[in-house]
Amino acid sequence: MEKDHKAKEGIKGWINPAKYGKFGIERFAWILMRITGLGLLAYFIGHIYETSNILSGEAAWNSMLELTQTTEGHIFLALVIGMCVFHTGNGIRLMLVQMGYGLGKPARPDYPYKPQSLNMKGKACIYATIGIAALAMWYGVTVMFG
Amino acid sequence: MLMRESIVMKIHYGTALGAVFLTVIHIMMRMTQDFHESLEYENVLANYEMIGYAILLELLLILISVHGFNGLRVILLEIRQGATYEKGVTYGCIAAMAILIAYGTRTILMANMGMV
Amino acid sequence: MRTTNPKISEEKSETIVSSTKSIKLRIKRSNPEVNSEERFDDFIVPIEKWTTVLDALLDAKSHLDHSIGIRYSCRQASCGSCGMKINGKPSLACFTKISDLDSDTITVEPMDNFPIVRDLAVNFTRMFNNHKKVMPYVIRDDSEITSDSGVKETLQTPEDVEKYIQFSSCIKCGLCNSACPTMAMDTSFIGPQALAQAYRYIADNRDEGKKNRLKVIDESHGIWRCHAAGSCSQVCPKGVDPAMGIQMLRSYLLGIRD
């Protein structure tokens, strides 16, 4: 008999792009939340190390800036801005949903059994968050590239 | 179990909201001057020497470390299960949190006290 | 003299009675009790506009390969037996019309996140155990019928019923557990089916077991490993909307609701 621990789809269930066509935008928001969360944590650790160079004097600080204030550095930072805005916006949406807001009211289900909780309000919030993140990235790029 | 999961998640949500608020202030500080000017050594050091800003940075460090490493713990617990592994992940994340907070606090304290 | 009915004698033999459309049915075959081999077998099956995936599977089983392992019963989306992955999405075979799938190749696989018994039949033990953990019955002190109490009803208004009736539609088909991204990796996760049923009983005003149920789900592989991806509600064939139930349940633990 199949062992219990093998009875899971595994990492394919997370990263298979075909899944995201079959399920709604909410699932895409879920995986994006994970990716941005991990990305932001990695950036945060790097940022704490990078800013500690202030203790090593002006020369060390300037050589650190030479590394980060480059075209690649600016593009990376723009990505970080996008990740941060998406993670924040979607996080706020999730907090509201998980407190029971925006889910609709329970009712006797009827054909075609469309789920109330996956409503246009929630989908619109996700698309808006992605849009605002893109706008923030664009603004960041204009500031950084002068 | 160290504490109930609902308490951990309330902390997770609380740190998220606090971190958002403080991050907005942190970023707006960069916009009080020209972006590139605000990154110059003297200007950055001046920020650290302001006690209010140093407290903001310290709070931000703690909030984001707690939120980030708890998020990592959640992802790692979903990837694999088992009593030893789960204990290892939990204590590992707490240790990583503590190390990062200690390292960042060192920077803030020393910069604030002019020990550069 | 009697005249014969001309209409009957004029009936032609080439009158068309069925369509000639066929589809390719790809069935994932495996038998874990024998070996770990997995393969896809293809069958060409004739279909009509109303043919369901279950009809096609039983057609293949009857005429082409008797060894196809499949579980089914009511054929009307009431029993929850025929859950499987159809073209990558967990669905009930009896409730999925081939004409709605818009494809000439229908790929049928066993549900994810369940141990396979054989071919399309999976083992539900874990799901049923998780379901039992949340005590899926009304808990109250005076539920026993005694000689003193006699038989009595616990009355509810239509508004009281409306609060939980949606979640009581669950047919335990397991599609939600199959679709859930957390269940894809976390074998200890209690699952959207059990969580939705926990809410069903907590929302029922006849029930007095809220504290005990909340204690069961308030752990590291309980309700907190749900991240509102919504895939469970997307695939539920009965409109249970487990995602709604789980988030409403969470609001109890967050202290938003009493």
XYZ file of C-alpha atoms in Angstrom:
520
model
C 0.000 0.000 0.000
C 1.288 3.498 -0.858
C 3.012 5.100 2.164
C 1.345 8.232 3.468
C 4.407 10.433 3.035
C 4.441 9.774 -0.704
C 0.813 10.796 -0.993
C 1.523 14.391 -1.842
C 1.947 16.168 -5.130
C 5.189 17.717 -3.948
C 6.828 20.910 -5.185
C 5.071 20.518 -8.575
C 1.895 21.535 -6.758
C 3.571 24.867 -6.010
C 5.578 25.685 -9.128
C 3.840 23.979 -12.078
C 2.703 26.949 -14.217
C -0.148 24.879 -15.734
C -1.850 24.976 -12.323
C -2.213 28.738 -12.461
C -4.295 28.557 -15.605
C -6.714 26.087 -14.023
C -7.171 27.897 -10.709
C -7.982 31.554 -10.202
C -5.888 34.665 -9.597
C -6.096 33.955 -5.854
C -3.716 31.017 -6.244
C -1.340 33.160 -8.265
C -1.457 35.772 -5.486
C -0.594 32.992 -2.991
C 2.572 31.882 -4.809
C 3.576 35.490 -5.497
C 3.207 36.209 -1.770
C 5.660 33.394 -1.018
C 8.155 34.443 -3.683
C 8.063 38.118 -2.667
C 8.301 37.196 1.023
C 11.425 35.117 0.499
C 12.891 37.734 -1.829
C 12.273 40.501 0.684
C 13.813 38.455 3.508
C 16.929 37.876 1.407
C 17.070 41.591 0.540
C 16.577 42.524 4.204
C 19.494 40.365 5.340
C 21.661 41.890 2.608
C 20.489 45.389 3.542
C 21.420 44.921 7.224
C 24.887 43.746 6.186
C 25.251 46.502 3.561
C 24.317 49.290 5.987
C 26.735 47.985 8.622
C 29.499 49.384 6.387
C 28.731 52.799 7.889
C 30.826 51.711 10.884
C 33.886 51.091 8.712
C 34.343 54.707 7.662
C 33.640 56.808 4.568
C 35.922 54.857 2.214
C 34.204 51.557 2.997
C 30.761 53.183 2.668
C 31.637 54.695 -0.697
C 33.029 51.434 -2.050
C 29.770 49.750 -0.954
C 27.827 52.457 -2.805
C 29.915 51.851 -5.920
C 28.709 48.264 -5.844
C 25.031 49.068 -5.307
C 24.546 52.370 -7.110
C 24.936 50.813 -10.548
C 22.405 50.145 -13.295
C 22.058 46.540 -12.138
C 21.753 47.724 -8.537
C 18.969 50.155 -9.453
C 17.072 47.508 -11.424
C 17.401 45.123 -8.480
C 16.137 47.809 -6.113
C 13.197 48.511 -8.433
C 12.313 44.811 -8.220
C 12.540 45.032 -4.437
C 10.169 48.011 -4.485
C 7.683 46.005 -6.583
C 7.963 42.988 -4.277
C 7.509 45.153 -1.201
C 4.413 46.938 -2.545
C 2.789 43.689 -3.715
C 3.570 41.864 -0.470
C 2.173 44.745 1.575
C -0.973 45.247 -0.509
C -1.801 41.567 -0.779
C -0.967 41.105 2.906
C -3.509 43.754 3.869
C -6.106 42.122 1.579
C -5.380 38.733 3.184
C -5.675 40.154 6.700
C -9.104 41.570 5.869
C -10.227 38.309 4.233
C -8.938 36.252 7.143
C -10.897 38.447 9.545
C -14.022 37.543 7.558
C -14.475 40.694 5.452
C -15.292 40.612 1.734
C -16.290 36.937 1.747
C -20.004 37.294 1.169
C -22.722 35.728 3.329
C -23.296 31.972 3.642
C -26.391 30.946 1.679
C -28.093 27.804 0.401
C -25.941 26.788 -2.597
C -27.545 26.444 -6.011
C -26.346 25.369 -9.472
C -23.818 26.340 -10.954
C -22.406 26.492 -7.392
C -20.140 29.514 -7.926
C -18.111 30.177 -4.743
C -19.043 33.474 -3.100
C -15.665 33.971 -1.445
C -13.844 34.113 -4.800
C -15.724 37.258 -5.790
C -14.914 40.223 -8.040
C -14.025 42.406 -5.037
C -11.166 40.107 -4.023
C -9.979 39.609 -7.598
C -10.059 43.365 -8.212
C -7.938 43.928 -5.079
C -5.318 41.484 -6.336
C -5.165 43.067 -9.787
C -5.042 46.533 -8.192
C -2.157 45.454 -5.951
C -0.213 44.149 -8.943
C -0.931 47.413 -10.782
C 0.167 49.578 -7.857
C 3.341 47.503 -7.479
C 4.132 48.081 -11.155
C 3.503 51.819 -10.722
C 5.758 51.924 -7.673
C 8.504 50.149 -9.618
C 8.191 52.688 -12.426
C 8.350 55.580 -9.927
C 11.380 54.041 -8.228
C 13.133 53.715 -11.573
C 12.470 57.385 -12.423
C 13.865 58.502 -9.041
C 16.940 56.268 -9.149
C 17.869 56.954 -12.728
C 17.311 60.692 -12.138
C 5.272 23.780 21.396
C 6.621 27.170 22.560
C 3.363 29.034 22.208
C -0.007 28.494 20.570
C -0.005 28.980 16.827
C -2.794 31.582 17.042
C -0.569 33.782 19.261
C 2.338 33.386 16.802
C 0.097 34.388 13.908
C -1.299 37.396 15.790
C 2.325 38.491 16.280
C 2.923 37.851 12.565
C 0.029 40.138 11.579
C 0.905 42.764 14.200
C 4.542 42.978 13.101
C 3.383 43.240 9.496
C 1.195 46.257 10.194
C 3.875 47.936 12.325
C 6.562 47.271 9.727
C 4.444 48.767 6.922
C 3.930 51.968 8.879
C 7.589 52.343 9.847
C 8.872 51.391 6.381
C 6.819 54.194 4.849
C 8.491 56.679 7.227
C 11.926 55.143 6.544
C 11.496 55.550 2.792
C 10.078 59.046 3.117
C 13.256 60.039 4.990
C 15.167 59.237 1.782
C 12.895 61.631 -0.053
C 13.634 64.642 2.197
C 16.690 65.147 0.022
C 17.724 64.189 -3.490
C 17.911 60.370 -3.567
C 21.615 60.146 -4.395
C 22.509 62.917 -1.903
C 20.585 61.115 0.843
C 22.899 58.104 0.464
C 26.093 60.073 1.088
C 28.123 59.041 4.129
C 27.645 62.243 6.146
C 23.899 62.376 5.507
C 23.362 58.721 6.446
C 25.438 59.147 9.606
C 23.432 62.243 10.539
C 20.268 60.116 10.329
C 21.694 57.493 12.709
C 22.689 60.219 15.172
C 19.053 61.375 15.497
C 17.725 59.438 18.481
C 14.168 59.296 17.103
C 15.295 57.872 13.779
C 17.606 55.383 15.516
C 14.636 54.118 17.565
C 12.566 53.852 14.370
C 15.290 51.796 12.701
C 15.630 49.526 15.735
C 11.868 48.907 15.837
C 11.813 48.278 12.098
C 14.691 45.808 12.441
C 12.870 43.849 15.144
C 9.474 43.880 13.422
C 10.756 42.810 10.010
C 13.091 40.158 11.466
C 10.252 38.592 13.464
C 7.809 38.747 10.537
C 10.314 37.534 7.964
C 11.729 34.617 9.892
C 8.292 33.500 11.062
C 7.225 33.490 7.397
C 10.280 31.420 6.532
C 9.437 29.038 9.394
C 5.902 28.586 7.995
C 7.220 27.792 4.502
C 9.832 25.360 5.835
C 7.254 23.577 7.999
C 5.057 23.049 4.966
C 7.908 21.652 2.882
C 8.758 18.874 5.325
C 7.257 17.433 8.493
C 8.600 15.453 11.461
C 9.096 16.255 15.153
C 12.903 16.715 15.019
C 12.821 18.708 11.785
C 10.053 20.991 13.043
C 11.883 21.666 16.315
C 15.061 22.376 14.349
C 13.284 24.789 12.018
C 11.588 26.650 14.870
C 14.726 27.081 16.955
C 16.812 27.777 13.850
C 14.513 30.605 12.806
C 14.492 32.062 16.324
C 18.301 31.935 16.386
C 18.591 33.552 12.944
C 16.141 36.248 14.063
C 18.200 36.929 17.189
C 21.512 37.046 15.290
C 20.157 39.476 12.688
C 18.620 41.720 15.346
C 21.869 41.676 17.329
C 23.971 42.523 14.264
C 21.651 45.325 13.164
C 21.379 46.715 16.703
C 25.187 46.864 16.874
C 25.229 49.039 13.738
C 22.476 51.350 15.037
C 23.934 51.689 18.542
C 27.513 52.313 17.431
C 26.481 54.764 14.701
C 24.166 56.597 17.093
C 26.877 56.885 19.743
C 29.397 58.140 17.195
C 31.628 55.071 17.481
C 32.518 55.022 13.758
C -60.748 -2.899 -47.630
C -58.282 -1.754 -45.009
C -55.419 0.533 -46.121
C -51.973 0.119 -44.453
C -50.334 3.159 -42.762
C -47.975 4.497 -45.464
C -45.766 6.251 -42.882
C -44.475 3.006 -41.284
C -43.617 1.314 -44.564
C -41.790 4.408 -45.776
C -39.338 4.510 -42.818
C -35.851 4.406 -44.229
C -33.055 2.267 -42.763
C -30.337 4.968 -43.012
C -32.006 7.233 -40.392
C -29.224 8.609 -38.159
C -29.661 7.666 -34.476
C -26.302 8.685 -32.899
C -23.325 11.019 -33.492
C -20.028 9.734 -34.866
C -17.831 11.961 -32.672
C -15.070 10.308 -30.645
C -12.471 11.498 -28.200
C -9.200 10.091 -26.937
C -9.389 9.127 -23.281
C -5.948 8.993 -21.603
C -6.122 7.122 -18.322
C -3.249 7.007 -15.860
C -2.655 3.409 -14.828
C -0.776 2.233 -11.752
C -0.941 -0.575 -9.220
C 1.195 0.260 -6.151
C 0.596 -3.195 -4.666
C 2.447 -4.742 -7.615
C 5.090 -2.167 -8.582
C 5.755 1.571 -8.817
C 5.245 1.694 -12.599
C 2.922 4.401 -13.931
C 1.756 4.713 -17.531
C -0.988 6.290 -19.625
C -3.338 4.074 -21.635
C -5.247 5.635 -24.536
C -8.771 4.699 -25.535
C -10.913 6.043 -28.395
C -14.428 6.408 -27.052
C -17.568 7.599 -28.923
C -19.394 10.477 -27.250
C -22.636 12.422 -27.476
C -23.310 16.009 -26.449
C -24.427 14.783 -23.015
C -21.651 12.223 -22.361
C -19.902 12.688 -19.020
C -16.334 11.660 -18.264
C -17.738 8.857 -16.109
C -19.819 7.591 -19.061
C -16.700 7.568 -21.213
C -14.661 5.767 -18.535
C -17.322 3.110 -18.062
C -17.590 2.727 -21.852
C -13.827 2.103 -22.002
C -14.046 -0.272 -19.041
C -16.970 -2.235 -20.516
C -15.773 -2.584 -24.103
C -12.027 -1.944 -24.223
C -10.274 -2.782 -20.938
C -12.131 -4.424 -18.040
C -9.141 -3.888 -15.706
C -9.539 -0.098 -15.382
C -9.803 0.642 -11.659
C -12.438 3.263 -10.937
C -14.686 4.167 -8.028
C -18.181 5.505 -8.689
C -21.688 5.114 -7.368
C -24.575 7.559 -7.685
C -23.667 9.140 -11.060
C -25.384 12.354 -9.919
C -22.817 14.276 -7.808
C -24.311 13.129 -4.498
C -21.971 10.418 -3.225
C -18.542 11.972 -3.875
C -17.018 8.673 -5.086
C -15.792 9.599 -8.563
C -13.383 12.444 -7.763
C -10.366 12.499 -10.084
C -8.096 14.871 -11.974
C -9.623 15.635 -15.387
C -7.356 17.605 -17.741
C -5.341 18.697 -14.713
C -8.245 19.927 -12.589
C -9.814 17.929 -9.741
C -13.456 17.270 -10.719
C -16.237 14.735 -10.291
C -16.295 12.459 -13.365
C -20.094 12.141 -13.269
C -20.536 15.915 -13.099
C -18.143 16.832 -15.938
C -19.512 16.792 -19.475
C -16.935 16.051 -22.139
C -18.473 18.689 -24.396
C -17.696 21.310 -21.696
C -14.002 20.412 -21.645
C -13.458 21.691 -25.200
C -10.776 19.133 -25.995
C -10.467 16.005 -28.113
C -8.079 14.443 -25.599
C -9.297 13.920 -22.064
C -6.557 13.076 -19.584
C -7.802 11.390 -16.442
C -5.579 10.831 -13.402
C -6.134 9.925 -9.760
C -6.554 12.854 -7.340
C -3.344 14.393 -6.004
C -2.455 14.220 -2.316
C -4.178 10.860 -1.778
C -2.416 7.459 -1.730
C -3.345 5.504 -4.856
C -5.143 2.176 -4.457
C -5.198 1.359 -8.177
C -5.546 3.437 -11.361
C -8.140 6.101 -10.530
C -9.190 4.846 -7.086
C -7.497 6.522 -4.113
C -7.352 5.898 -0.379
C -9.460 8.247 1.775
C -8.220 7.108 5.217
C -6.215 10.272 5.941
C -9.043 12.568 4.901
C -11.579 10.663 7.011
C -9.211 10.703 10.022
C -8.777 14.464 9.689
C -12.543 14.812 9.410
C -13.048 12.829 12.620
C -10.494 15.031 14.433
C -12.851 18.028 14.220
C -15.696 16.065 15.863
C -18.185 16.340 12.968
C -21.377 16.008 15.005
C -23.480 18.310 17.146
C -22.083 18.386 20.669
C -24.452 19.357 23.452
C -25.093 18.234 27.016
C -28.757 17.387 26.529
C -28.424 15.420 23.288
C -29.204 12.035 24.827
C -32.788 10.790 24.755
C -33.713 9.634 28.243
C -36.940 8.411 29.790
C -37.273 11.834 31.454
C -36.458 14.025 28.441
C -38.235 11.931 25.837
C -37.803 12.690 22.158
C -37.563 16.403 21.499
C -36.537 18.712 18.713
C -33.945 21.435 18.940
C -35.662 24.211 17.019
C -33.895 26.499 14.606
C -35.125 29.471 12.616
C -34.522 29.600 8.837
C -31.928 32.312 9.558
C -30.068 29.971 11.930
C -30.040 27.246 9.281
C -28.867 29.649 6.562
C -25.644 30.248 8.559
C -24.369 26.681 8.109
C -26.488 24.868 5.488
C -24.007 25.678 2.719
C -21.214 23.848 4.544
C -23.384 20.834 5.271
C -23.592 20.173 1.509
C -20.149 18.553 1.653
C -20.133 15.113 0.014
C -16.564 14.259 1.133
C -15.372 13.882 -2.443
C -11.869 15.096 -1.538
C -11.511 17.435 -4.529
C -10.702 20.360 -2.219
C -7.910 18.423 -0.515
C -6.574 17.474 -3.932
C -6.525 21.073 -5.162
C -5.100 22.632 -1.984
C -1.501 23.903 -2.484
C -0.673 23.380 1.198
C -1.714 19.724 0.986
C 0.642 19.365 -1.986
C 3.590 19.551 0.427
C 2.279 19.291 3.993
C 1.083 15.775 4.825
C 0.219 16.856 8.394
C -2.143 19.631 7.285
C -5.691 18.947 8.417
C -7.098 20.016 5.031
C -9.876 22.304 3.756
C -12.571 19.598 4.001
C -12.098 19.079 7.755
C -11.760 22.814 8.402
C -14.952 23.594 6.500
C -16.757 20.940 8.506
C -15.358 22.366 11.751
C -16.964 25.682 10.751
C -20.227 23.899 9.820
C -20.636 22.701 13.385
C -19.343 25.842 15.087
C -21.799 27.944 13.048
C -24.671 25.633 14.025
C -26.387 27.226 17.006
C -27.385 23.799 18.364
C -23.699 23.001 18.917
C -21.810 23.655 22.173
C -18.426 22.212 21.162
C -16.807 25.350 19.742
C -13.989 25.559 22.311
C -12.890 21.956 21.775
C -12.956 22.239 18.004
C -11.004 25.494 18.014
C -8.377 23.843 20.228
C -8.007 21.006 17.710
C -7.425 23.317 14.736
C -5.265 25.886 16.552
C -1.960 24.154 15.961
C 0.986 24.410 13.582
C -0.563 22.137 10.911
C -4.117 23.261 11.537
C -6.023 26.264 10.246
C -2.946 28.504 10.178
C -1.433 26.621 7.232
C -4.323 27.802 5.056
C -3.283 30.878 3.091
C -6.534 31.620 1.261
C -5.364 30.417 -2.160
C -9.028 29.607 -2.874
C -8.369 26.484 -4.956
C -10.611 24.417 -2.677
C -13.618 26.613 -3.420
C -12.718 26.708 -7.096
C -13.109 22.919 -7.445
C -15.919 22.173 -4.967
C -18.797 20.637 -6.984
C -21.476 21.379 -4.355
C -20.890 25.065 -3.638
C -19.634 24.416 -0.100
C -17.025 27.171 -0.569
C -14.590 25.823 2.043
C -12.415 28.935 1.697
C -15.277 31.050 3.092
C -15.781 28.691 6.014
C -12.074 28.590 6.835
C -11.656 32.379 6.852
C -14.786 32.787 8.986
C -13.410 30.132 11.338
C -10.131 32.034 11.527
C -11.947 35.149 12.661
C -12.960 33.214 15.814
C -9.323 32.446 16.596
C -8.251 36.023 15.860
C -10.822 37.257 18.371
C -12.885 39.143 15.756
C -15.955 36.945 16.391
C -17.104 35.373 19.635
